[in-house]
Coordinates of C-alpha atoms and ligand atoms in Angstrom, one line a residue:
M24 CA 0.0 0.0 0.0
S25 CA 1.2 3.5 -0.6
E26 CA 2.6 4.2 2.9
S27 CA 2.5 7.9 2.6
R28 CA -1.1 8.5 1.8
R29 CA -2.3 11.4 3.9
I30 CA -5.8 11.3 5.5
L31 CA -7.5 14.4 6.9
V32 CA -9.6 13.3 9.9
V33 CA -12.3 15.8 10.7
E34 CA -14.1 15.0 14.0
D35 CA -14.9 17.2 17.0
E36 CA -15.0 14.3 19.5
A37 CA -11.5 14.0 20.7
N38 CA -11.7 10.3 21.7
I39 CA -13.1 9.2 18.3
R40 CA -10.6 11.4 16.4
D41 CA -7.7 9.9 18.4
L42 CA -8.9 6.4 17.8
I43 CA -9.2 6.9 14.1
E44 CA -5.8 8.6 13.9
V45 CA -4.0 5.9 15.8
A46 CA -5.6 3.2 13.7
L47 CA -4.7 5.0 10.4
R48 CA -1.1 5.3 11.5
F49 CA -1.0 1.7 12.5
H50 CA -2.0 0.9 8.9
G51 CA 0.7 3.1 7.5
F52 CA -1.2 6.3 6.6
A53 CA -0.1 9.8 7.5
T54 CA -2.7 11.9 9.2
V55 CA -3.8 15.5 9.8
T56 CA -6.7 16.3 12.0
A57 CA -9.3 19.0 12.4
E58 CA -12.0 19.5 15.0
T59 CA -14.0 22.1 13.1
G60 CA -15.3 22.5 9.6
E61 CA -13.4 25.8 9.1
K62 CA -10.1 24.2 10.1
A63 CA -10.8 21.2 7.8
L64 CA -11.3 23.5 4.8
R65 CA -8.0 25.3 5.6
L66 CA -6.1 22.0 5.9
A67 CA -7.7 20.5 2.8
D68 CA -6.3 23.4 0.9
R69 CA -2.9 23.6 2.6
K70 CA -2.1 19.9 3.2
R71 CA -3.7 18.4 0.1
P72 CA -4.8 15.2 1.7
D73 CA -5.4 12.1 -0.4
L74 CA -8.7 11.5 1.4
V75 CA -11.0 13.2 4.0
L76 CA -12.8 11.4 6.7
L77 CA -15.5 13.9 7.4
D78 CA -17.8 13.9 10.4
V79 CA -21.2 15.4 9.6
M80 CA -22.0 16.8 13.0
L81 CA -19.4 19.5 13.7
P82 CA -19.6 22.5 16.0
D83 CA -19.4 25.1 13.3
V84 CA -19.9 24.3 9.6
D85 CA -21.4 20.8 9.2
G86 CA -19.7 18.1 7.2
F87 CA -22.1 18.4 4.2
E88 CA -21.3 22.1 3.9
V89 CA -17.6 21.4 4.2
C90 CA -17.9 19.0 1.3
R91 CA -20.0 21.4 -0.7
R92 CA -17.4 24.1 -0.3
L93 CA -14.5 21.8 -1.2
R94 CA -16.3 20.9 -4.5
A95 CA -17.1 24.5 -5.1
D96 CA -13.4 25.3 -4.8
G97 CA -12.7 22.5 -7.4
N98 CA -11.2 20.2 -4.8
Q99 CA -12.0 16.6 -5.8
V100 CA -10.4 14.9 -2.9
P101 CA -12.3 11.7 -2.0
V102 CA -14.6 12.2 1.0
I103 CA -16.0 9.6 3.4
F104 CA -18.7 10.9 5.7
L105 CA -18.9 9.7 9.3
T106 CA -22.1 10.3 11.0
A107 CA -24.6 9.1 13.6
R108 CA -27.4 10.4 11.4
D109 CA -28.0 7.1 9.7
T110 CA -31.0 8.0 7.7
P111 CA -31.5 7.3 4.0
S112 CA -32.0 11.0 3.3
D113 CA -28.7 11.9 4.9
T114 CA -26.9 9.2 2.9
V115 CA -28.4 10.6 -0.3
T116 CA -27.5 14.2 0.7
G117 CA -23.9 13.2 1.4
L118 CA -23.5 11.3 -1.9
T119 CA -25.3 14.0 -3.9
L120 CA -22.8 16.5 -2.6
G121 CA -19.9 14.5 -4.0
G122 CA -19.0 12.3 -1.1
D123 CA -17.5 9.0 -2.1
D124 CA -18.8 6.9 0.8
Y125 CA -20.7 7.0 4.0
V126 CA -19.9 5.2 7.3
P127 CA -22.6 5.3 10.0
K128 CA -21.5 5.5 13.6
P129 CA -20.8 3.5 15.6
F130 CA -18.4 1.8 13.2
S131 CA -15.7 -0.8 13.6
I132 CA -12.2 0.6 13.0
E133 CA -11.5 -2.4 10.8
A134 CA -14.4 -1.6 8.6
L135 CA -13.5 2.0 8.4
I136 CA -9.9 1.3 7.3
A137 CA -11.3 -1.1 4.7
R138 CA -13.5 1.7 3.3
V139 CA -10.6 4.1 3.3
R140 CA -8.6 1.6 1.2
A141 CA -11.5 0.9 -1.1
V142 CA -12.1 4.6 -1.8
L143 CA -8.4 5.3 -2.3
R144 CA -8.2 2.3 -4.7
R145 CA -11.1 3.7 -6.7
A146 CA -9.5 7.1 -6.7
A147 CA -6.1 6.1 -7.8
P148 CA -5.3 2.9 -9.7
A149 CA -2.7 0.6 -8.2
A150 CA 1.0 1.1 -8.7
P151 CA 3.0 -2.0 -9.4
D152 CA 4.9 -1.7 -6.1
D153 CA 1.7 -2.6 -4.2
V154 CA 2.7 -6.2 -4.5
L155 CA 4.4 -7.9 -1.5
R156 CA 6.5 -11.0 -2.2
V157 CA 8.0 -13.6 0.2
G158 CA 9.3 -16.7 -1.4
D159 CA 6.7 -18.0 -3.8
L160 CA 4.0 -16.1 -2.1
E161 CA 2.7 -12.9 -3.7
L162 CA 0.1 -10.5 -2.3
D163 CA -1.3 -7.6 -4.3
E164 CA -2.7 -5.1 -1.9
A165 CA -4.4 -3.0 -4.6
Q166 CA -6.1 -5.9 -6.3
W167 CA -6.7 -7.9 -3.0
T168 CA -5.3 -11.0 -4.6
V169 CA -3.0 -13.7 -3.1
R170 CA -1.0 -16.2 -5.1
R171 CA 1.3 -19.0 -4.0
G172 CA 3.4 -20.5 -6.7
G173 CA 1.1 -18.8 -9.2
V174 CA -2.0 -20.5 -7.6
V175 CA -4.7 -18.1 -6.5
V176 CA -5.5 -18.4 -2.8
D177 CA -8.9 -17.2 -1.7
L178 CA -8.8 -15.3 1.6
S179 CA -11.3 -13.5 3.8
P180 CA -10.6 -9.8 4.4
T181 CA -9.2 -10.5 7.9
E182 CA -7.0 -13.4 6.7
F183 CA -5.8 -11.1 3.9
R184 CA -4.9 -8.3 6.3
L185 CA -3.2 -10.7 8.7
L186 CA -1.1 -12.2 5.8
A187 CA -0.2 -8.7 4.5
Y188 CA 1.0 -7.7 8.0
L189 CA 3.1 -10.8 8.3
M190 CA 4.5 -10.3 4.8
R191 CA 5.4 -6.7 5.5
N192 CA 7.3 -7.8 8.6
A193 CA 8.6 -11.0 7.0
G194 CA 11.4 -12.7 9.0
M195 CA 10.4 -10.9 12.2
V196 CA 8.7 -12.7 15.2
L197 CA 5.5 -10.9 15.9
S198 CA 3.7 -11.3 19.2
R199 CA 0.0 -12.0 19.4
S200 CA -0.6 -8.6 20.9
Q201 CA 1.4 -6.9 18.2
L202 CA -0.7 -8.7 15.6
L203 CA -3.9 -7.8 17.5
A204 CA -3.0 -4.2 17.4
G205 CA -1.6 -4.1 13.9
V206 CA -4.3 -6.2 12.1
W207 CA -7.4 -5.8 14.3
G208 CA -6.6 -2.4 15.8
W209 CA -7.2 -3.7 19.3
D210 CA -5.1 -2.7 22.3
H211 CA -6.6 -5.5 24.3
G212 CA -8.3 -8.6 23.1
N213 CA -8.3 -12.3 23.1
P214 CA -5.0 -13.6 21.6
Q215 CA -7.0 -16.7 20.7
V216 CA -8.4 -14.7 17.7
V217 CA -4.8 -14.5 16.3
E218 CA -4.3 -18.2 16.7
T219 CA -7.5 -19.0 15.0
Y220 CA -6.7 -16.8 12.0
V221 CA -3.2 -18.1 11.7
S222 CA -4.6 -21.6 11.6
Y223 CA -7.0 -20.6 8.8
L224 CA -4.1 -19.1 6.8
R225 CA -2.0 -22.2 7.3
R226 CA -4.9 -24.4 6.1
K227 CA -5.0 -22.4 2.9
L228 CA -1.3 -21.8 2.3
D229 CA 0.4 -25.0 3.5
P230 CA -1.1 -27.4 0.9
L231 CA 0.6 -25.3 -1.8
G232 CA 4.2 -25.6 -0.5
T233 CA 6.4 -25.8 2.6
P234 CA 5.0 -24.1 5.7
L235 CA 5.7 -20.3 5.7
I236 CA 4.2 -19.3 9.1
H237 CA 6.4 -20.4 11.9
T238 CA 5.4 -20.5 15.6
Q239 CA 7.8 -19.1 18.1
R240 CA 6.6 -20.8 21.2
G241 CA 5.5 -18.5 23.9
V242 CA 6.2 -15.5 21.7
G243 CA 4.2 -15.4 18.5
Y244 CA 4.6 -16.0 14.8
A245 CA 7.0 -15.2 12.0
L246 CA 6.6 -15.6 8.3
R247 CA 9.6 -16.7 6.3
P248 CA 10.4 -18.9 3.4
Ligands
CA484 CA1 -19.3 15.2 15.8

C-alpha cells in the first residue's frame, strides 16, 4: 500500500478522532486532524490530503457544507462521511454532494480502514509496487489477490490483512498482541483470535508448498520462506 497516503480526519469528538488517527497510523497512513469545519477547509487546501474522513455533526460548519465548499473550490479529494445520522435522506444528501462513501456511527475501526482503502483504490489505480513478495507467495494489496506459486488463494478480508501484515514484517517474530494491534486495531483482546486466523491461513497456504508461518513458542509468529 502507498505508505505515505495522507488522510485528513475531521471530527470534533477527541476520543473518536484519536482512535481513528491511531488506527490509520498503524496501517501506514499519514494523518492530519481538524476538530472544526473551518479548520478542515484550511487543511484540505494547505495539506492536500489524499482522502478526507468527514464527520457530519461538527460545532461550526457541518460536514455536508464542508464537502459542498470543497467541491465549489474545485477540490475533488475523496470524501467519506462519518455520522450518527444514519437515515437514507442523509446518505443521499452526502453522496449527492460529491461524497464517495458513507460510514454510519458506531463503526468498527477495521471496517473504516477497509472503506478508506477501497475509496483510495477507486480514486487512484494501483502502482506495481503494491505487490508484496515472500518466497513463492505474492500478495497484491491493490487488487486484493494472493497467489502462491502462481495459484490463487482465496482469503477472507481478515485473513488477507493478517497475511499482508506478516509479509510486510517478513522474518520478524510478531507477538500475538502486536498482531492484534496491527491487524485488528485492538489494544486489548483475546489472543485466541490471532491463533484462530493463523490456523486458517496455514490451512489455505500449506497445501501449496512448505509451511511459511512459523510458531515461536510463547512469543508469536514469523513468516519466512
Ligand atoms: Ca461530531
